[in-house]
Short mmCIF file of C-alpha atoms and ligand atoms in Angstrom, two decimals:
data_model
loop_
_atom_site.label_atom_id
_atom_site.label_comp_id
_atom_site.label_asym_id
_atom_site.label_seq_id
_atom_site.Cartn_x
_atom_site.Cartn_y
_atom_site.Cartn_z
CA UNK A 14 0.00 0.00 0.00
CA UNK A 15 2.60 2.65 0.89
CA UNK A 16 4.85 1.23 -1.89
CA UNK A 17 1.91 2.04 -4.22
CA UNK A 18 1.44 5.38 -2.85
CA UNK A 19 4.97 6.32 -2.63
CA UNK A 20 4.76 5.42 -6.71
CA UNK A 21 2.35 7.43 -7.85
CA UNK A 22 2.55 10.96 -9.21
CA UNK A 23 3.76 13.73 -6.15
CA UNK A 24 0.30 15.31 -5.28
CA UNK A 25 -1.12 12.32 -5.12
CA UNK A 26 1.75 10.99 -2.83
CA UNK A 27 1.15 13.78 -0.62
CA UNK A 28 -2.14 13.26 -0.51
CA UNK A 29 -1.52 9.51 0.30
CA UNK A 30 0.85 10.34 3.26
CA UNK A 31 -1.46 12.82 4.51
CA UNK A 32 -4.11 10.15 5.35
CA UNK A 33 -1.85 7.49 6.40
CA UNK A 34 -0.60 10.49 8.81
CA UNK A 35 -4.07 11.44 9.68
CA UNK A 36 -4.92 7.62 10.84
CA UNK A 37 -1.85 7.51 12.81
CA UNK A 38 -2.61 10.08 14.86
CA UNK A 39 -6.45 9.59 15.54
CA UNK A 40 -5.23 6.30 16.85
CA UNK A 41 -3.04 7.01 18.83
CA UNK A 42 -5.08 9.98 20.09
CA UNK A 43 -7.88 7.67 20.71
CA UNK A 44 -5.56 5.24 22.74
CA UNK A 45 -4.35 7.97 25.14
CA UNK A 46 -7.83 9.45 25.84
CA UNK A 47 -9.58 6.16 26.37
CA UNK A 48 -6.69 5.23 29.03
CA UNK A 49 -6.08 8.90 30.88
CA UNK A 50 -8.38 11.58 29.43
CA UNK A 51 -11.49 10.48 30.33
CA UNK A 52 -12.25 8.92 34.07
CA UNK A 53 -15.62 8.75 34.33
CA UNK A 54 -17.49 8.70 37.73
CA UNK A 55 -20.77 7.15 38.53
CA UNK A 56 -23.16 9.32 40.64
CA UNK A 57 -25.82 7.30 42.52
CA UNK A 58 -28.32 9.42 43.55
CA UNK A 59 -30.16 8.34 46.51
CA UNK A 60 -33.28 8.94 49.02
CA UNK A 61 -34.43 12.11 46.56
CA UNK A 62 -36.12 14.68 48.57
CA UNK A 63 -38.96 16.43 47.85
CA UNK A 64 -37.05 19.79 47.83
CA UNK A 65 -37.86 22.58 45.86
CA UNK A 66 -34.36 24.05 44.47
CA UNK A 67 -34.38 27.08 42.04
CA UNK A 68 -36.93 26.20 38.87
CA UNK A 69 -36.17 22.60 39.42
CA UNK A 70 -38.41 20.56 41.49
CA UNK A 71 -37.24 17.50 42.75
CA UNK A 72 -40.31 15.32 43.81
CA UNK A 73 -40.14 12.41 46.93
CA UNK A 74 -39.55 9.03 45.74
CA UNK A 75 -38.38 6.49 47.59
CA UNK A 76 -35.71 3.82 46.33
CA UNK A 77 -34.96 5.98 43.62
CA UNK A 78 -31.63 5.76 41.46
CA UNK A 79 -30.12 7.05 38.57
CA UNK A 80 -26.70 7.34 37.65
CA UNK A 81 -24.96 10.52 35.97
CA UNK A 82 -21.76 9.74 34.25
CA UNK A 83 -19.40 12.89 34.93
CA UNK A 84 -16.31 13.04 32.24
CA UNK A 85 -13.32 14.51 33.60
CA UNK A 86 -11.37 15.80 30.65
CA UNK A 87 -7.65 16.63 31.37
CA UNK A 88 -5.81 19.52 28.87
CA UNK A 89 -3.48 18.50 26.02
CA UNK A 90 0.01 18.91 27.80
CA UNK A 91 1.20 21.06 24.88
CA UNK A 92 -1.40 23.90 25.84
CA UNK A 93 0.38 26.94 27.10
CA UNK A 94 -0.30 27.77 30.63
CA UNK A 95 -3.45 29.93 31.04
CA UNK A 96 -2.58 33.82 31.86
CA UNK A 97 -4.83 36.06 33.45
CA UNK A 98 -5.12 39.00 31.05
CA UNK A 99 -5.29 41.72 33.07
CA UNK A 100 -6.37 43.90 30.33
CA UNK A 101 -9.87 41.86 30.38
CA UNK A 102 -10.62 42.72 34.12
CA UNK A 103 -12.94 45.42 34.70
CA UNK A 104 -11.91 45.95 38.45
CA UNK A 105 -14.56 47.21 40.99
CA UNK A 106 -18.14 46.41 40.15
CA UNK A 107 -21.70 47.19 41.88
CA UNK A 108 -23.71 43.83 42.34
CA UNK A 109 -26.32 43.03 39.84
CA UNK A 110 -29.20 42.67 42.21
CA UNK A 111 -31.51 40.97 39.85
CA UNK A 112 -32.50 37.25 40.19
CA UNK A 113 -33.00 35.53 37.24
CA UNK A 114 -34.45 32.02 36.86
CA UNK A 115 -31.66 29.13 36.60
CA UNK A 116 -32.98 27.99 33.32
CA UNK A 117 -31.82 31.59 31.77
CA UNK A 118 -28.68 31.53 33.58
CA UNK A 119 -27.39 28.37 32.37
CA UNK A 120 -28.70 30.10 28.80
CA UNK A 121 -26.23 33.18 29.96
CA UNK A 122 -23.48 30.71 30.42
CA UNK A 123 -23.66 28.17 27.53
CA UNK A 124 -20.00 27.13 27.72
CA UNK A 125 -20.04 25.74 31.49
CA UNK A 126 -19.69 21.49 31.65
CA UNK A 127 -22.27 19.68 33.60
CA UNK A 128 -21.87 19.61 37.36
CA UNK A 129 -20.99 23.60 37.08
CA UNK A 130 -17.14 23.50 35.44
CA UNK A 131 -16.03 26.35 34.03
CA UNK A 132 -12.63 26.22 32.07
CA UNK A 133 -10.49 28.44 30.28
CA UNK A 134 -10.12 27.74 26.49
CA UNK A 135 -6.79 27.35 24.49
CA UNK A 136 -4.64 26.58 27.75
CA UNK A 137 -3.40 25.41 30.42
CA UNK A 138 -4.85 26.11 34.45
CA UNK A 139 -2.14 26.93 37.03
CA UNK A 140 -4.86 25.56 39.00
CA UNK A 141 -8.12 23.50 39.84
CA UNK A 142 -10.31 25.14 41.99
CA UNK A 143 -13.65 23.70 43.77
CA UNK A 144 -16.19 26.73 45.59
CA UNK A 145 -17.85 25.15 48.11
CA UNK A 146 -21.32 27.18 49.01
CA UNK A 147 -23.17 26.38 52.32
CA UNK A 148 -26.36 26.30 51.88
CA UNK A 149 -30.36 26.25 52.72
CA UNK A 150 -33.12 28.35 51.98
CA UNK A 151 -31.38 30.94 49.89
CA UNK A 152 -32.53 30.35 46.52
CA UNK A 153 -32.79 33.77 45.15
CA UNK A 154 -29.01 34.05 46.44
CA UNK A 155 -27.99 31.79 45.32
CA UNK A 156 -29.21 32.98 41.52
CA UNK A 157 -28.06 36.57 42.57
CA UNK A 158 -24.45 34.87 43.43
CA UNK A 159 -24.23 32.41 39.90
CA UNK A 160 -25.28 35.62 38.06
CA UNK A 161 -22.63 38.42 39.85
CA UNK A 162 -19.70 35.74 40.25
CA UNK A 163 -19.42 33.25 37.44
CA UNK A 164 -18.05 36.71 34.97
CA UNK A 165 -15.88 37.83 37.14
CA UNK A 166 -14.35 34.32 37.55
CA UNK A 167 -14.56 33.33 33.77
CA UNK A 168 -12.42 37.19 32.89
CA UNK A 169 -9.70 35.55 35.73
CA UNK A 170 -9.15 32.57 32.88
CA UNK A 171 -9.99 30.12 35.94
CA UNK A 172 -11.02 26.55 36.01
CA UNK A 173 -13.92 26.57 38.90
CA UNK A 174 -16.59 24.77 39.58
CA UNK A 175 -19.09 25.34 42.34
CA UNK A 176 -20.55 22.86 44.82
CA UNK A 177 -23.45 23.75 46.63
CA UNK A 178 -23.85 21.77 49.54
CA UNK A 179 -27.32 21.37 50.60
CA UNK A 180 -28.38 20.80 54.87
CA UNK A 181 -31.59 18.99 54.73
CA UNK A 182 -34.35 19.78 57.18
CA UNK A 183 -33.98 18.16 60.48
CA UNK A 184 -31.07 19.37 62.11
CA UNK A 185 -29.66 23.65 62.77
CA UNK A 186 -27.81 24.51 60.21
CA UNK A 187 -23.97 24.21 60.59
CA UNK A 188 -22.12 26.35 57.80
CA UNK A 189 -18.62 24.63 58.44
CA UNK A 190 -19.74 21.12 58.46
CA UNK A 191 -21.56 22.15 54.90
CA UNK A 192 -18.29 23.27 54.02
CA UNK A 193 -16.10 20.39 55.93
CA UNK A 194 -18.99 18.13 53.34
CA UNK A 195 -17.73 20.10 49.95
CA UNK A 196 -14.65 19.23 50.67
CA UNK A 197 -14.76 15.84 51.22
CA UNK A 198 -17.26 15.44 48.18
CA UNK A 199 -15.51 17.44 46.10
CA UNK A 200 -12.05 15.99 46.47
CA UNK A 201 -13.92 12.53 45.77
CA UNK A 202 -15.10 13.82 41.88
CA UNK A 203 -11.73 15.55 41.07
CA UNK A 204 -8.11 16.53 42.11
CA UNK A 205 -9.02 20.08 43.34
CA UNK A 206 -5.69 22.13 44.38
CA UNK A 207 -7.64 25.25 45.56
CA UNK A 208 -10.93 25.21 47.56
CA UNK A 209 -12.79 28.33 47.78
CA UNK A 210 -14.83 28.58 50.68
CA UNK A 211 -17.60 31.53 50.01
CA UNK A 212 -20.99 31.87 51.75
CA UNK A 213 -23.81 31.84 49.23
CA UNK A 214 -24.55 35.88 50.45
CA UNK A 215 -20.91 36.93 49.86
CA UNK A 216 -20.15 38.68 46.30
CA UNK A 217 -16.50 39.82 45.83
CA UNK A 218 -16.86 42.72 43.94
CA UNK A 219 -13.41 43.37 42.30
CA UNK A 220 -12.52 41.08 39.64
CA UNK A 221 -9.02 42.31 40.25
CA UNK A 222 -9.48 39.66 43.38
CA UNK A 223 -8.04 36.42 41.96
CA UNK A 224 -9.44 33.64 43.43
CA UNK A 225 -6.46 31.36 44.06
CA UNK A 226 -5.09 29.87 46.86
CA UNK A 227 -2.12 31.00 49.31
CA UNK A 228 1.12 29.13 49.67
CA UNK A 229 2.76 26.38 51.88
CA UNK A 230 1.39 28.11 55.65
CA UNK A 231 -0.48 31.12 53.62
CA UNK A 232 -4.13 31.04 53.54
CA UNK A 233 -6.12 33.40 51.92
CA UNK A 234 -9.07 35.52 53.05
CA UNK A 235 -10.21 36.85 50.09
CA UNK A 236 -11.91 39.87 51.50
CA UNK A 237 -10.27 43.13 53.15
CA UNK A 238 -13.66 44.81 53.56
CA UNK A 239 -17.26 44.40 53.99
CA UNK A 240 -20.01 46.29 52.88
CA UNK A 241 -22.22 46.49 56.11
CA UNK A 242 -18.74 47.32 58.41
CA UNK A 243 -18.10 50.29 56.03
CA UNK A 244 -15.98 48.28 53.57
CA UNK A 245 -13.80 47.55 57.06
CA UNK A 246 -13.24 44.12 58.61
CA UNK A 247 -15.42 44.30 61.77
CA UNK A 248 -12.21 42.83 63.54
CA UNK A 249 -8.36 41.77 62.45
CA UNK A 250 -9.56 38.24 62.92
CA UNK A 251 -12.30 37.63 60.55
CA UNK A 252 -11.69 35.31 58.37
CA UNK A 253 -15.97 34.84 57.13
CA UNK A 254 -17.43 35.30 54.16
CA UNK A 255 -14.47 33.66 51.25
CA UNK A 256 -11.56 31.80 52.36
CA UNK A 257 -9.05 29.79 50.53
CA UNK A 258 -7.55 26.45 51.29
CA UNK A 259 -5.09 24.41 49.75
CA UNK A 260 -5.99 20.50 50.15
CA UNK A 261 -2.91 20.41 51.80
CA UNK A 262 -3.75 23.42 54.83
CA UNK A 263 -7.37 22.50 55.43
CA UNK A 264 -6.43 18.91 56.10
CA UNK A 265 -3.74 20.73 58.62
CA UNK A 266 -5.84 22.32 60.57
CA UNK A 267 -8.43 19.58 59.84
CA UNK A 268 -11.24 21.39 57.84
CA UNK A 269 -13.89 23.38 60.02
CA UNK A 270 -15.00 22.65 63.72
CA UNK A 271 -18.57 19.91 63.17
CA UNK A 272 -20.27 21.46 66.58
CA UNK A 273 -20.75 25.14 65.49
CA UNK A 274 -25.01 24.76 65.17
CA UNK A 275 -26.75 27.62 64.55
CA UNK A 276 -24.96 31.39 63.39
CA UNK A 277 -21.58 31.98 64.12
CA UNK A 278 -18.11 31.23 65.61
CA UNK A 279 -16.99 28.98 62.63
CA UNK A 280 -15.06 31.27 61.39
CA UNK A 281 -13.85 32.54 64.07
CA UNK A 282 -12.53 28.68 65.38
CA UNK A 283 -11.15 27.81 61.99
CA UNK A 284 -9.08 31.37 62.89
CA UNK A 285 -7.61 29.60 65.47
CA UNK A 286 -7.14 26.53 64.13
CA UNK A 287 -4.57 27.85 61.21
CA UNK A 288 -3.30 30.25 64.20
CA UNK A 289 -2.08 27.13 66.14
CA UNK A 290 -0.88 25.18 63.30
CA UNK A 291 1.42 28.55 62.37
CA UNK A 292 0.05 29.08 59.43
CA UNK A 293 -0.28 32.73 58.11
CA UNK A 294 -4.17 34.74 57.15
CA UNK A 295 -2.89 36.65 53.97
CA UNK A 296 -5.56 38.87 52.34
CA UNK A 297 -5.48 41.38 49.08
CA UNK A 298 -3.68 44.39 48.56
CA UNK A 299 -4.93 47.45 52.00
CA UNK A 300 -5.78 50.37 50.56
CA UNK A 301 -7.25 49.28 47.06
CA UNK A 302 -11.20 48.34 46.53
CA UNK A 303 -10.04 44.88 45.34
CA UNK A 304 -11.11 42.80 48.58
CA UNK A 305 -13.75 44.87 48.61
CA UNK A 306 -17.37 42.61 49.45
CA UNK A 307 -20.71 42.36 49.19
CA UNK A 308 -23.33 40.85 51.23
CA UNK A 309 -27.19 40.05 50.54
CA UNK A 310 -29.76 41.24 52.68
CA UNK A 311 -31.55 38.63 54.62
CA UNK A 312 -33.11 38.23 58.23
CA UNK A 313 -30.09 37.49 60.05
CA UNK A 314 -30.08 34.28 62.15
CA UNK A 315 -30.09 34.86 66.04
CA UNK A 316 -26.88 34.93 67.84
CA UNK A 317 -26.21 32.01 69.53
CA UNK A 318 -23.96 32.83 72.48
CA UNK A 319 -23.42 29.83 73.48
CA UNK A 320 -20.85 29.73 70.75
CA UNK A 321 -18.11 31.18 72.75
CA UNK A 322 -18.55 28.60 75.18
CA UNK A 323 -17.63 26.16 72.76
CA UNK A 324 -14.88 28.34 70.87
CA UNK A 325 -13.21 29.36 74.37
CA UNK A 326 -12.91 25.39 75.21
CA UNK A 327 -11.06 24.81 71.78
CA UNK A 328 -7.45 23.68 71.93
CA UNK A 329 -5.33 21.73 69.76
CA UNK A 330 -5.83 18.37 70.70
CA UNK A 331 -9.89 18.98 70.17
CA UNK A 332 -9.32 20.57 67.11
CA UNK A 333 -7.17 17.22 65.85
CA UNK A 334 -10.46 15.28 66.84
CA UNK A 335 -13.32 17.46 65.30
CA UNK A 336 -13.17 18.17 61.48
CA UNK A 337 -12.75 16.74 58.70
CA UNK A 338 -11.68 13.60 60.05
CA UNK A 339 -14.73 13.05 62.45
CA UNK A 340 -16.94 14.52 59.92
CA UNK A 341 -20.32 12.08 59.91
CA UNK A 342 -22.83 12.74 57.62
CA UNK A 343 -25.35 11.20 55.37
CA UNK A 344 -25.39 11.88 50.88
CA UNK A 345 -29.13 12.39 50.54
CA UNK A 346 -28.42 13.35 46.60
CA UNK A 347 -25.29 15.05 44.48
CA UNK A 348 -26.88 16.38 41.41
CA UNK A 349 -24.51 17.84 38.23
CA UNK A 350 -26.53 20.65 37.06
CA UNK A 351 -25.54 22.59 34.90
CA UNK A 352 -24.15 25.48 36.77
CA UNK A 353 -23.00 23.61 39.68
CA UNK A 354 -22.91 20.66 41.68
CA UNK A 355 -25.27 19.92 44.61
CA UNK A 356 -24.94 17.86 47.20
CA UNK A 357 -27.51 17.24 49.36
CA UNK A 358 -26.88 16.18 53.07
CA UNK A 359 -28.62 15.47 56.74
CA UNK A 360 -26.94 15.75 59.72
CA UNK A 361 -27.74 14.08 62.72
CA UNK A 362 -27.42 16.70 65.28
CA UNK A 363 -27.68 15.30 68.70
CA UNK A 364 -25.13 12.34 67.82
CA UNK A 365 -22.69 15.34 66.38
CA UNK A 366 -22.97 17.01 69.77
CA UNK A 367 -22.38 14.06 71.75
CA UNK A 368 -18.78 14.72 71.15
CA UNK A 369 -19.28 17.89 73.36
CA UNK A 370 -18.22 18.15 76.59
CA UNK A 371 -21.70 18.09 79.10
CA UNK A 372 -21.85 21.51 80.43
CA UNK A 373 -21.57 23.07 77.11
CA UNK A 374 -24.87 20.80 75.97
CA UNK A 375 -26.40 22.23 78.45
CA UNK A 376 -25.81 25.50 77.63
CA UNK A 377 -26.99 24.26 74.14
CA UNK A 378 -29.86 22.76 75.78
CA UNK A 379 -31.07 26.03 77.25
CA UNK A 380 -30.50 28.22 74.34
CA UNK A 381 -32.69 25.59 72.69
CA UNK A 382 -35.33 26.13 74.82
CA UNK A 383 -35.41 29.88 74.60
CA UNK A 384 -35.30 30.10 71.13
CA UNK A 385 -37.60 27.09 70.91
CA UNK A 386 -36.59 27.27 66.88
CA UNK A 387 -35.95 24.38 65.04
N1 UDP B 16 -26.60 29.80 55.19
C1 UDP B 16 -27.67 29.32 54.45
N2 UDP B 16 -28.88 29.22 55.06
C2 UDP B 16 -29.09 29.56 56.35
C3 UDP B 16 -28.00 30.07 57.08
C4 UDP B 16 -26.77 30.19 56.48
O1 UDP B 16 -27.53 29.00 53.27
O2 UDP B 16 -30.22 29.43 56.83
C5 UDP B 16 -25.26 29.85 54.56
C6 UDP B 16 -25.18 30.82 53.41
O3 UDP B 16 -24.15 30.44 52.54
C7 UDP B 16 -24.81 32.09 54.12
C8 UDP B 16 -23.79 31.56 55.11
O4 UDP B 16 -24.29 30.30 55.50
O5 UDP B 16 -24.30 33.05 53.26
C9 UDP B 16 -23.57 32.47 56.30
O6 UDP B 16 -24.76 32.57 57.05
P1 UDP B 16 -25.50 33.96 57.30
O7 UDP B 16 -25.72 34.63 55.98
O8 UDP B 16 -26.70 33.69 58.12
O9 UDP B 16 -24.44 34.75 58.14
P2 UDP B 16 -24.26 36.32 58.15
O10 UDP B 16 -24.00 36.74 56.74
O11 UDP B 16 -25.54 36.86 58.68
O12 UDP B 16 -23.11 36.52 59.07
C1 BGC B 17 -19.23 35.63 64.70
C2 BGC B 17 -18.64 35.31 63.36
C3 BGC B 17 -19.05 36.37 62.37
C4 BGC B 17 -18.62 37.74 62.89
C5 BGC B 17 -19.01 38.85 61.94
C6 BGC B 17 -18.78 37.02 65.12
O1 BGC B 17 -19.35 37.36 66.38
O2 BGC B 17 -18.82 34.68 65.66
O3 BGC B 17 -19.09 34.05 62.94
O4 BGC B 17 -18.44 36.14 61.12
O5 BGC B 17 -19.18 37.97 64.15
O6 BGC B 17 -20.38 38.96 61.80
#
């Protein structure tokens, strides 16, 4: 066959060698991909709740499963490495306050791959990075947050994709455990080396803000001001709203404390917790809008002030034994949408707390019974 080709008159040759070249490489392109390029994971979905989440509306069945098949593509090696373009940033922006439905905000953002990837095109990612969104009963944040963040992260040439993780009814909510849950879920689809922790009411404003994560003992609060303090931090310590771990530094200080029910402190613990492992809170440039945040209005939870009884009773050796590594919770559902990925948990409160030391239950106990909410 090639003697033939090589016979025949030179454009024809050339023509011959082009397809024989042309074969060569689809094989061998198809070998490579079917053995590295394309992992795929299978997604059982199980006891689907009856919960109502943006335009889609889930209804209770029992012994329900389906699978989703997620494809993990990797980038051709040869792809230069992606650059932020500095040039495309359009610095400090007001938040677009209008919620749209999710159907026309996955039609706003065509390009994204199911479960809520975003990548750049044409090169390479200095880095994987997995948001992980706490979350209940904030739909219409939610759609405000997809709507105000995904352009600002798509001009920063990143490769994001955002987990919400869902508490189901039943339990208080616990923000870090949510977040201690992305984590764990995330890191079991793909090989995340950035996790973005940002509450689902928290809009950076300043695209200038990369979201990327710190180095070796530097993690990185993304935010140097807050709308409601007067674009201040309402103390040096804050570390709410967006943080950034490596894989690496939040198994360190093993992930978020698991007892922090109700609104606040778990923040303020996980503070501590990279405090006592000597790790370093670095934060954008002072004196520049660029950590500049936004926050949603909503009625704010009560103040549980039993919080400080648990936060004051922290010390290393309970930190090593609450977090991710005690972390105990139940996969209701993960869904791949289109925008993002949601996983949706329960939490089984009173065995979480059982790890508490008696007096502060108590405490618990009688805030419980004051507040008599549920
Ligand atoms: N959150 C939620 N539902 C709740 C309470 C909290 O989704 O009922 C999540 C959400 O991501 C929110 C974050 O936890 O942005 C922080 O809680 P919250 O907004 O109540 O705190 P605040 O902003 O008032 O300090
Ligand atoms: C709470 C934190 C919260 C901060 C700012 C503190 O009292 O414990 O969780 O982020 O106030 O609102």
């Amino acid at each position: 066959m090639f003697r033939y080709i090589l016979k025949r008159s030179s454009p024809f040759r050339g023509a011959g060698l082009i397809l024989v070249t042309f074969g060569i490489v689809l094989i061998v392109k198809g070998l490579y991909y079917s053995n590295t390029h394309m992992r795929s994971y299978d997604v059982v979905q199980k006891n689907v709740s009856n919960l109502l989440l943006g335009d889609i509306n889930i209804r209770a069945q029992t012994n329900y499963t389906s699978s989703t098949t997620i494809r993990q593509e990797r980038h051709d090696p040869i792809l230069p490495v992606c650059e932020i373009d500095h040039k495309a940033l359009k610095g400090r922006e007001q938040i677009t306050l209008t919620s749209q439905s999710l159907i026309s905000l996955e039609s706003m953002f065509p390009e994204s791959h199911v479960g809520g990837r975003f990548q750049p095109k044409g090169c390479k990612p200095k880095s994987r990075i997995a948001i992980i969104i706490p979350f209940r009963d904030r739909e219409i944040h939610l759609k405000i947050y997809l709507s105000n963040v995904i352009p600002k992260l798509r001009r920063q040439n990143a490769d994001f994709t955002i987990y919400v993780v869902e508490q189901a009814p039943g339990s208080h909510f616990n923000r870090g455990m949510m977040r201690n849950v992305g984590f764990v879920e995330a890191s079991k689809i793909a090989d995340y080396d950035c996790f973005i922790f940002n509450d689902v009411d928290s809009i950076f404003e300043d695209d200038r803000n990369i979201f990327r994560c710190g180095r070796d003992n530097s993690v990185r609060h993304l935010v140097t001001g807050v709308d409601v303090f007067d674009y201040k931090l309402k103390y040096s310590i804050l570390v709410g709203g967006i943080i950034a771990f490596t894989p690496a530094q939040f198994r360190k200080v093993n992930g978020y404390s698991n007892f922090y029910f109700d609104w606040g402190a778990e923040d303020d613990d996980i503070y501590y917790r990279t405090e006592r492992e000597n790790m370093v809170i670095e934060r954008p440039e002072k004196n520049s809008t660029i950590g500049f945040m936004s926050t949603l209005k909503h009625t704010r939870d009560p103040e549980a002030q039993y919080r400080f009884n648990i936060l004051h009773s922290r010390t290393n050796e309970t930190s090593h034994n609450d977090g991710v590594n005690s972390l105990k919770y139940t996969v209701k559902m993960v869904s791949h949408k289109k925008l993002f990925t949601w996983i949706y948990v329960s939490v089984d409160e009173d065995e979480v707390l059982k790890g508490l030391d008696i007096r502060i239950r108590r405490k618990i106990a009688a805030y419980r019974a004051k507040t008599k909410k549920t």
